[in-house]
Short mmCIF file of N, CA and C in Angstrom, two decimals:
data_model
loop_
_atom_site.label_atom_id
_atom_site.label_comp_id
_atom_site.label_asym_id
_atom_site.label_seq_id
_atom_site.Cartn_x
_atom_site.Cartn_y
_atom_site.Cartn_z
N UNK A 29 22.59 -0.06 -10.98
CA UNK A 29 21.15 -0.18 -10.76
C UNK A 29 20.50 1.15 -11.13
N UNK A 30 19.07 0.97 -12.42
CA UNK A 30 18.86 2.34 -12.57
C UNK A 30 17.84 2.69 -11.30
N UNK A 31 17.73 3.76 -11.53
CA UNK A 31 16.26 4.65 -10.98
C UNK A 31 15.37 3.57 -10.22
N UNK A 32 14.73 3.11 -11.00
CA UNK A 32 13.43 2.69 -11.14
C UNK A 32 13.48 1.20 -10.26
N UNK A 33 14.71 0.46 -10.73
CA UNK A 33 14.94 -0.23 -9.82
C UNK A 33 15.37 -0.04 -8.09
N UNK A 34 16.15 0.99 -7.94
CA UNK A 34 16.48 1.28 -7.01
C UNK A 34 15.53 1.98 -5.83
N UNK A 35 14.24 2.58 -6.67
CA UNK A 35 12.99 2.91 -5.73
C UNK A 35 12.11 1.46 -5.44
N UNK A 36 12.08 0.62 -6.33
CA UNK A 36 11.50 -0.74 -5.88
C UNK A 36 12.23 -1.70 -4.64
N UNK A 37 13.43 -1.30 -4.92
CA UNK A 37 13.84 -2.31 -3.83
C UNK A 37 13.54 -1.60 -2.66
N UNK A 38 14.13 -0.13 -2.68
CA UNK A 38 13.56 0.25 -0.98
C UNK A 38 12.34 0.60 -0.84
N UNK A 39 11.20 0.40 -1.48
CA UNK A 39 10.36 0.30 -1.23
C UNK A 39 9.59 -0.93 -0.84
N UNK A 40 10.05 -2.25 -1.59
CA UNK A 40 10.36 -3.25 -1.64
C UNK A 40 10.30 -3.77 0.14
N UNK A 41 11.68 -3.17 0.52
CA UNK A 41 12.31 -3.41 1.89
C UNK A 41 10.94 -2.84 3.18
N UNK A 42 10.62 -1.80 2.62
CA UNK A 42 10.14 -1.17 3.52
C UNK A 42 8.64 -1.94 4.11
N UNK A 43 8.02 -2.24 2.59
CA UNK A 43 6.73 -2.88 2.92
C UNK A 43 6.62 -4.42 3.39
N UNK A 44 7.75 -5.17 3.11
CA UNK A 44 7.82 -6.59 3.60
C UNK A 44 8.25 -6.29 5.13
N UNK A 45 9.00 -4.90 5.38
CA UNK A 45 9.23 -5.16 6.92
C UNK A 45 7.73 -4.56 7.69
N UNK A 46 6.94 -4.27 7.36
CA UNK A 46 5.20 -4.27 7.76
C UNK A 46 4.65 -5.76 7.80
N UNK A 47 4.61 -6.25 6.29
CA UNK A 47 3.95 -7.11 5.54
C UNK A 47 5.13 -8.34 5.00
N UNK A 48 5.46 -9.25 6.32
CA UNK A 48 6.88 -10.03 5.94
C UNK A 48 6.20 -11.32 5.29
N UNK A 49 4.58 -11.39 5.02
CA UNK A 49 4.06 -12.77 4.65
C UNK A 49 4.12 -12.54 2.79
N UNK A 50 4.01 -11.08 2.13
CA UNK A 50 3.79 -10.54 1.13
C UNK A 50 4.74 -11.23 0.06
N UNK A 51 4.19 -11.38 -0.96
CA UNK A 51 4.91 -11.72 -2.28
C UNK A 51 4.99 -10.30 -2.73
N UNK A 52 6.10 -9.15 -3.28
CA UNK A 52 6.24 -8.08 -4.16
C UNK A 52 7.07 -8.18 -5.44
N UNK A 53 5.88 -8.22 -6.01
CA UNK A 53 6.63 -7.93 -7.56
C UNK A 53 6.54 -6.72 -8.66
N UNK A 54 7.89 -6.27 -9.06
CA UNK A 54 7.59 -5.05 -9.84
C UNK A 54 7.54 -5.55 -10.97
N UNK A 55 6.20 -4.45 -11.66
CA UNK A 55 5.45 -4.52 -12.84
C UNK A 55 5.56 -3.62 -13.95
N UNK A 56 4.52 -3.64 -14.61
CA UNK A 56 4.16 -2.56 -15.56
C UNK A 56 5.59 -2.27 -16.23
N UNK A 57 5.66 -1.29 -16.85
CA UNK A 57 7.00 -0.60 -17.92
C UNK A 57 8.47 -0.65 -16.95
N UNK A 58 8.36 0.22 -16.24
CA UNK A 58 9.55 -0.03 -16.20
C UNK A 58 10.29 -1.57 -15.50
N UNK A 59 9.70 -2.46 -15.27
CA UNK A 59 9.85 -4.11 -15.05
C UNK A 59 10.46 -4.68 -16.65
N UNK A 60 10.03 -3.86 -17.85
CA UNK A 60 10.17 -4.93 -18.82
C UNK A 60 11.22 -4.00 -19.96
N UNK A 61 12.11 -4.54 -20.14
CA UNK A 61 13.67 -4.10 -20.95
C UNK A 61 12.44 -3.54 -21.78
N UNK A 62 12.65 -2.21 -23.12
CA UNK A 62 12.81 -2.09 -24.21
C UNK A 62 10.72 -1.70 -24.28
N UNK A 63 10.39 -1.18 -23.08
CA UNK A 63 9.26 -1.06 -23.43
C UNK A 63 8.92 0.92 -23.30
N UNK A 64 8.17 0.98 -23.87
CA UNK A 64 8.16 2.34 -24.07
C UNK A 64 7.60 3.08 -22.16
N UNK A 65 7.82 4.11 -21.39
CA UNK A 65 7.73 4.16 -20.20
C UNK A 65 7.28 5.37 -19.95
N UNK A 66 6.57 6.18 -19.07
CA UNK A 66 7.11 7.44 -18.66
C UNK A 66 7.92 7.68 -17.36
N UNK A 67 8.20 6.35 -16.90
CA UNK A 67 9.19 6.30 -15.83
C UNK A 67 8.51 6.01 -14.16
N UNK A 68 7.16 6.12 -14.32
CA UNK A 68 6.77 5.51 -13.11
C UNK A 68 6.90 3.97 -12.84
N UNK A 69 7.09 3.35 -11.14
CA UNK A 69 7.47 2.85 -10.89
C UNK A 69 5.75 1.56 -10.32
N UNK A 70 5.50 0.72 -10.81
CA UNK A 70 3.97 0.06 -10.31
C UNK A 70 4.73 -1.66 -9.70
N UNK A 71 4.50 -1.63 -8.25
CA UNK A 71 4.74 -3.12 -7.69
C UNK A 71 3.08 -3.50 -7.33
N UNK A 72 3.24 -5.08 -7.49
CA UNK A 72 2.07 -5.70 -7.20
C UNK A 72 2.60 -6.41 -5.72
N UNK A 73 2.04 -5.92 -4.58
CA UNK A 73 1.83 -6.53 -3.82
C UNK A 73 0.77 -8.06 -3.53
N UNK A 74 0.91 -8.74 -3.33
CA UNK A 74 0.27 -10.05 -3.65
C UNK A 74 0.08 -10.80 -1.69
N UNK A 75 -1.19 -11.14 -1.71
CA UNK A 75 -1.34 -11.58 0.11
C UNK A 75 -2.45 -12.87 -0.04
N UNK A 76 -2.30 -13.51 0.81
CA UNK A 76 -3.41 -14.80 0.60
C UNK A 76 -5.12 -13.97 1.00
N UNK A 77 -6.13 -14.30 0.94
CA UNK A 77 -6.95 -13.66 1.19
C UNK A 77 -7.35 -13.56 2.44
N UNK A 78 -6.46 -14.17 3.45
CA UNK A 78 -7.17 -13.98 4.67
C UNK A 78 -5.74 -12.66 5.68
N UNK A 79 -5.17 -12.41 4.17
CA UNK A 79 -3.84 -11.46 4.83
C UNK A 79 -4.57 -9.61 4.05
N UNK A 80 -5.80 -9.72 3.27
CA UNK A 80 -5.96 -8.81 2.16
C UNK A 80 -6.45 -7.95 3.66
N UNK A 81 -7.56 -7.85 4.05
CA UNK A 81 -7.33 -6.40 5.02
C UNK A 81 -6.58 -5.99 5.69
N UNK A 82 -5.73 -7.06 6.46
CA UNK A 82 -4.70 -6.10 6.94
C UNK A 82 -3.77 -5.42 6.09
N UNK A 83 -3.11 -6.04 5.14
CA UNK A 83 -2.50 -5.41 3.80
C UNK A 83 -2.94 -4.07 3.61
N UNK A 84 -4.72 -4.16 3.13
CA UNK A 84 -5.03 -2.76 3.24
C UNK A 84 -4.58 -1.63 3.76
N UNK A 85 -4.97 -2.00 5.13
CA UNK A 85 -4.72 -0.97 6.26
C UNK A 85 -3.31 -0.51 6.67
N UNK A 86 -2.29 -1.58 6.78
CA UNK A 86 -0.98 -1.10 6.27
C UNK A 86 0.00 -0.78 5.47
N UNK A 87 -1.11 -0.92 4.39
CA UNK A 87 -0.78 0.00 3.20
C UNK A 87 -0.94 1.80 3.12
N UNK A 88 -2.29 1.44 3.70
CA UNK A 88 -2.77 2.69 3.99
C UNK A 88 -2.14 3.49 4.85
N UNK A 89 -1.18 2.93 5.67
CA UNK A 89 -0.30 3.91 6.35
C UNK A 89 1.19 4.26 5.71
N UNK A 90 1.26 3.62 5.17
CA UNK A 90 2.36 4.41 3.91
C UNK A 90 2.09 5.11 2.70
N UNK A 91 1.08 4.90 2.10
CA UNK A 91 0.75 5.62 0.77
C UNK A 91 -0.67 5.92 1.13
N UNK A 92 -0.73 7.07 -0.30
CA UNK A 92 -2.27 7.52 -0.87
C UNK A 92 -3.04 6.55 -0.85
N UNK A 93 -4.30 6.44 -0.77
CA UNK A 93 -4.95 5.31 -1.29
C UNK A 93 -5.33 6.21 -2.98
N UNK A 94 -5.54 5.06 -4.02
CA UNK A 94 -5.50 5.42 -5.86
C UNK A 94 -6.58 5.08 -5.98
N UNK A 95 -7.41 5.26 -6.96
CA UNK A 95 -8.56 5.13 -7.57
C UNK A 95 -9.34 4.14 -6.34
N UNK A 96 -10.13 4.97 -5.24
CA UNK A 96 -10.60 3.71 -4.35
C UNK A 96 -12.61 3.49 -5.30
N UNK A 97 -12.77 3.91 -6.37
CA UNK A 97 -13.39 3.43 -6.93
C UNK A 97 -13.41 2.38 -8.45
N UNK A 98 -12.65 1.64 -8.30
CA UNK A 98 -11.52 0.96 -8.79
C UNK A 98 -11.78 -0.56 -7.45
N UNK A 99 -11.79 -0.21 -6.36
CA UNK A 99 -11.21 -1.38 -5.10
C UNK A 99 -12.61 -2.32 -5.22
N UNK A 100 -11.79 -3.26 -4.65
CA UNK A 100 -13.17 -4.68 -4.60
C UNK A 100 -12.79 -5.13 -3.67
N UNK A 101 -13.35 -6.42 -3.62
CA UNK A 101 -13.10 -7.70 -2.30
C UNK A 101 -11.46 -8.36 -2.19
N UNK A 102 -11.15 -7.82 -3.70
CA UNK A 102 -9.59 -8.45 -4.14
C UNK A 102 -8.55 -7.81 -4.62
N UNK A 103 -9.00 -6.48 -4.42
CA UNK A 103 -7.70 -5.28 -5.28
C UNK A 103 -8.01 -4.12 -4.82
N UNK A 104 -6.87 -3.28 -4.34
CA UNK A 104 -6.38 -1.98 -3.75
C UNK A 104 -5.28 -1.66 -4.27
N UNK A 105 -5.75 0.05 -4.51
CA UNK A 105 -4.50 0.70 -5.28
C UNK A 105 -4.16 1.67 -3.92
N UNK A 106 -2.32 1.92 -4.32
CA UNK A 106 -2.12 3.06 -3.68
C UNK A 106 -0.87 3.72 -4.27
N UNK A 107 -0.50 4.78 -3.71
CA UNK A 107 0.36 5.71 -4.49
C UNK A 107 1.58 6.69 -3.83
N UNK A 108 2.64 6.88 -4.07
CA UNK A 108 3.27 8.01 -3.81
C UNK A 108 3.64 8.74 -5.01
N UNK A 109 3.10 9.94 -5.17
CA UNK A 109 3.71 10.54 -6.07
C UNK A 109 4.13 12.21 -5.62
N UNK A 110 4.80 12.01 -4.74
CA UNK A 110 5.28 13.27 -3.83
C UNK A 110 6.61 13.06 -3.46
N UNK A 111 7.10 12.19 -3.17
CA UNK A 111 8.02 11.92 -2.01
C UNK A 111 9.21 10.95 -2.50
N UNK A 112 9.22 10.91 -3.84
CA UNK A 112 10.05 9.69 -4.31
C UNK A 112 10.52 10.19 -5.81
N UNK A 113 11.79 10.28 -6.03
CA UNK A 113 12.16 10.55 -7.28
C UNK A 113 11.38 9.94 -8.50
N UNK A 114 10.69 9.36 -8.35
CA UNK A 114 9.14 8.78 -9.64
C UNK A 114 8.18 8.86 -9.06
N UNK A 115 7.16 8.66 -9.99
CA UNK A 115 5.39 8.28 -9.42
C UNK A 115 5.76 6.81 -8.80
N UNK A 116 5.13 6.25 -7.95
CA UNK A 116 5.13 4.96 -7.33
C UNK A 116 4.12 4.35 -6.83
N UNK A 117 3.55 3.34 -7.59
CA UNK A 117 2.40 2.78 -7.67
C UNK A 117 1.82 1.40 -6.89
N UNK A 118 1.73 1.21 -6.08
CA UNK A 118 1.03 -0.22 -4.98
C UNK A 118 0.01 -0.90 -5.43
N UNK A 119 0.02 -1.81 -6.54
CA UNK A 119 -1.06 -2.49 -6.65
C UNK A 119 -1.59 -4.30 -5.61
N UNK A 120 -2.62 -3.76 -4.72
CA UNK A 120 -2.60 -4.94 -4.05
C UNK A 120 -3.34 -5.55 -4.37
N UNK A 121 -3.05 -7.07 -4.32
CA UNK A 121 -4.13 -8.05 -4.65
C UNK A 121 -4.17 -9.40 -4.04
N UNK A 122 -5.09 -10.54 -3.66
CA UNK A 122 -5.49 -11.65 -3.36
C UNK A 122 -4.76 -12.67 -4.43
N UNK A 123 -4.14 -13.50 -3.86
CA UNK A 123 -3.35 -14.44 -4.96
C UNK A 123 -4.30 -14.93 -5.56
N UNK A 124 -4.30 -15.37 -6.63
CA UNK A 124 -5.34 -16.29 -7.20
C UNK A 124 -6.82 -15.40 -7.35
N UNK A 125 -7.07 -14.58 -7.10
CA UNK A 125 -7.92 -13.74 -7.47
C UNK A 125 -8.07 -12.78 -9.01
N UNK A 126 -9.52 -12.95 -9.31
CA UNK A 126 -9.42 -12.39 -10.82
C UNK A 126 -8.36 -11.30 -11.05
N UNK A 127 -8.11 -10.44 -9.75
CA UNK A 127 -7.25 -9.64 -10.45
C UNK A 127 -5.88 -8.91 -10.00
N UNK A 128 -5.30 -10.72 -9.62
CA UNK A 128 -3.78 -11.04 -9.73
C UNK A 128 -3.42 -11.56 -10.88
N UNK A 129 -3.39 -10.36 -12.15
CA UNK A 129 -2.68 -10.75 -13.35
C UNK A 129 -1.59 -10.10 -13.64
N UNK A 130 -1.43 -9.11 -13.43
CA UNK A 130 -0.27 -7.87 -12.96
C UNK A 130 1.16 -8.87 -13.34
N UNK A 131 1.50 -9.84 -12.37
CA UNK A 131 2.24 -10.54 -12.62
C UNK A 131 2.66 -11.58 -13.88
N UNK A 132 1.59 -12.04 -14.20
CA UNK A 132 1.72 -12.73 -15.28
C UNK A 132 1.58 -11.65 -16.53
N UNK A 133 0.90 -11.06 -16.78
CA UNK A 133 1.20 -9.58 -18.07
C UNK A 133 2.70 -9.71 -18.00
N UNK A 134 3.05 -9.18 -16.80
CA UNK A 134 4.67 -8.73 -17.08
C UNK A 134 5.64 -9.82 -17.65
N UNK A 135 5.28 -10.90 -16.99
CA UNK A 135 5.62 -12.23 -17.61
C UNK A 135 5.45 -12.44 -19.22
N UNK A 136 4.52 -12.28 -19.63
CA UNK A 136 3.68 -12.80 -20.85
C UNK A 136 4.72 -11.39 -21.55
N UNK A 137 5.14 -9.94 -21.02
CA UNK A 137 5.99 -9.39 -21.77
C UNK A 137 6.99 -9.31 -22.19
N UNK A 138 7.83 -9.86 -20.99
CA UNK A 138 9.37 -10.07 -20.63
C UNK A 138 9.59 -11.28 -22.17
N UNK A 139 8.50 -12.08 -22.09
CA UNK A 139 9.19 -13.67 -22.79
C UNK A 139 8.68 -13.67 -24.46
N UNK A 140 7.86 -12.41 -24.77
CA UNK A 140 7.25 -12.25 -25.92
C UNK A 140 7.75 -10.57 -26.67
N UNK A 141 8.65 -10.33 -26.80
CA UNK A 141 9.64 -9.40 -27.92
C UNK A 141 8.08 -8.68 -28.73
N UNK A 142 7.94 -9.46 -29.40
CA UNK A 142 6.25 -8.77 -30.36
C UNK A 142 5.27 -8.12 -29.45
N UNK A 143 4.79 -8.55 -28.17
CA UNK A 143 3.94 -8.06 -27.57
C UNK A 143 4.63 -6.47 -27.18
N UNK A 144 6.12 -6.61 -27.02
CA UNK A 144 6.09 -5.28 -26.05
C UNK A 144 6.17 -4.15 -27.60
N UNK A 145 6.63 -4.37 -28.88
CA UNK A 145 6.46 -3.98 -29.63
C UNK A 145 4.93 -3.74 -30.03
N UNK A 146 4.03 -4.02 -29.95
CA UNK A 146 2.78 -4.03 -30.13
C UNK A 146 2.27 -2.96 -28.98
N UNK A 147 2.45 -3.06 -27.74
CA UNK A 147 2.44 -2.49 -27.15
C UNK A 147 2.79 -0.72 -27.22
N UNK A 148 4.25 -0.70 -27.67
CA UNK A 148 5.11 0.27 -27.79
C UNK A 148 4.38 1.16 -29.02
N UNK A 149 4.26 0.50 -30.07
CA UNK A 149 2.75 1.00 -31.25
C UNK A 149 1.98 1.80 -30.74
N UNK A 150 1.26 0.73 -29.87
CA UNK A 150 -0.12 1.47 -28.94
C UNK A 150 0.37 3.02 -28.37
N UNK A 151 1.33 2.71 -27.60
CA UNK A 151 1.62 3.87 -26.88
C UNK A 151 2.56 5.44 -27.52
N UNK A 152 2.91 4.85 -28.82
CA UNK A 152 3.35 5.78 -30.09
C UNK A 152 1.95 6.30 -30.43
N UNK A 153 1.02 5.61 -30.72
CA UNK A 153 0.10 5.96 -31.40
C UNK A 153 -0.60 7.04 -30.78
N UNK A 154 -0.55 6.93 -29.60
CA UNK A 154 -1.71 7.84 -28.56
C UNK A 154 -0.60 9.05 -27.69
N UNK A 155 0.74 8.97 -28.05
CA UNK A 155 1.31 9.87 -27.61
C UNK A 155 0.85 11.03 -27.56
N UNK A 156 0.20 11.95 -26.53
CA UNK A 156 0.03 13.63 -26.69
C UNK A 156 -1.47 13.70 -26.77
N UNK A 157 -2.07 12.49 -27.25
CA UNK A 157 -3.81 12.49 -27.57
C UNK A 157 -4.74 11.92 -26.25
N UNK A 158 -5.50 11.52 -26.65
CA UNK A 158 -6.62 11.48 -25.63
C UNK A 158 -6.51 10.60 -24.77
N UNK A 159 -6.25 10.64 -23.20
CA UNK A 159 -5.89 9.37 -22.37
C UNK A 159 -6.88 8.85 -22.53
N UNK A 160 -8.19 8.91 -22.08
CA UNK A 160 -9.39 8.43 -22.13
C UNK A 160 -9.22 7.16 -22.94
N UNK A 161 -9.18 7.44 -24.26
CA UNK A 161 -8.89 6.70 -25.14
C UNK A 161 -7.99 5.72 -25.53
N UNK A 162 -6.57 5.88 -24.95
CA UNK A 162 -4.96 5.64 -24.83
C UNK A 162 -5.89 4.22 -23.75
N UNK A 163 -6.33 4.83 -22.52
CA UNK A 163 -6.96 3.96 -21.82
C UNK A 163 -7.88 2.63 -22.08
N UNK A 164 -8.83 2.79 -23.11
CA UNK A 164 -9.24 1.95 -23.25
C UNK A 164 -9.07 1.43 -24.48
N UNK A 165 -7.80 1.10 -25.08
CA UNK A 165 -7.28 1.18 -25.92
C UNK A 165 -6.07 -0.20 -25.86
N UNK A 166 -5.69 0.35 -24.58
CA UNK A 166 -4.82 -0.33 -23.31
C UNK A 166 -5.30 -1.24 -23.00
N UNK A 167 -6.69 -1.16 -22.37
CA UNK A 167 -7.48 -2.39 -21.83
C UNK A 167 -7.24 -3.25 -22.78
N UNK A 168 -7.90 -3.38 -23.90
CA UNK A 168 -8.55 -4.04 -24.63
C UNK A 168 -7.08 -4.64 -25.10
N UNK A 169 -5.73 -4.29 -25.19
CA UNK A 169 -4.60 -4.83 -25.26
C UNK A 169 -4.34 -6.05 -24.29
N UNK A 170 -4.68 -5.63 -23.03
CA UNK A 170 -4.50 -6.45 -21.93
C UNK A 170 -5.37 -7.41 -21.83
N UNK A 171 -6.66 -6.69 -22.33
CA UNK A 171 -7.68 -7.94 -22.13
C UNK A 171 -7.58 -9.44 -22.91
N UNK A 172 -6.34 -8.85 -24.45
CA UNK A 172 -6.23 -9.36 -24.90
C UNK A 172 -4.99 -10.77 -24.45
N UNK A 173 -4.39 -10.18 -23.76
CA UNK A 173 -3.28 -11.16 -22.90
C UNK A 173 -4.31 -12.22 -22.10
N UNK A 174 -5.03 -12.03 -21.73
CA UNK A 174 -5.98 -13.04 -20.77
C UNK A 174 -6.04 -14.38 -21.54
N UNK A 175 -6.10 -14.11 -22.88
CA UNK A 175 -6.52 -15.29 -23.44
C UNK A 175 -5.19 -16.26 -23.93
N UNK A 176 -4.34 -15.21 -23.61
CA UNK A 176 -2.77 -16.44 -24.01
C UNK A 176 -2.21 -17.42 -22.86
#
């Protein structure tokens, strides 16, 4: 088991024994074989909407809260990047809410070889240059998954 897996599961462990109603799924790069990474670790926590504040709040007692200008009625970020052999990323969200896609991206990567190559492009391309840009660059990649 590498790294990356091995911080998901106990992290994994830790937040279902708070949050035992939670769906957790790990995402983003390192979730998908053969995709380009810098080795941080991003799980989507997933709660029905009448489980999303408490989620919050006991989230909030294990991690940073991340970009809380970023948060809505349906999505909370949070973070360790101190305390854990990687960055480690908490993305929470409302099932069925605009923005429980987290899961399906990773999906739509795992089963499509070209996308993560396309992807891997993107992230060659912007190596060392402007995140800003790398960023919305990214989006507009993803935004582009919405429609498959």
């Amino acid at each position: 088991m590498g790294i990356a897996e091995k911080i998901f599961q106990e992290q994994r462990r830790i937040i279902l024994s708070k949050l035992p109603f939670a769906d957790i799924q790990h995402v983003a790069g390192t979730s998908i074989p053969g995709l380009i990474t810098k080795g941080d670790i991003d799980v989507n926590v997933r709660v029905k909407e009448n489980e999303f504040e408490d989620a919050v709040e006991t989230l909030k007692s294990l991690y940073e809260i991340n970009q809380p200008e970023n948060w809505t009625s349906s999505y909370a970020s949070f973070k360790d990047d101190k305390n854990l052999d990687a960055d480690f990323g908490v993305q929470l969200t409302i099932v069925g809410s605009p923005n429980d896609f987290f899961v399906r991206h990773r999906d739509l990567l795992l089963n499509n070889p070209k996308l993560v190559e396309e992807l891997n492009a993107l992230k060659e391309k912007h190596g060392g240059k402007s995140m800003d840009e790398y960023r919305k660059e990214k989006g507009r990649f993803f935004d582009k998954l919405k429609g498959l």
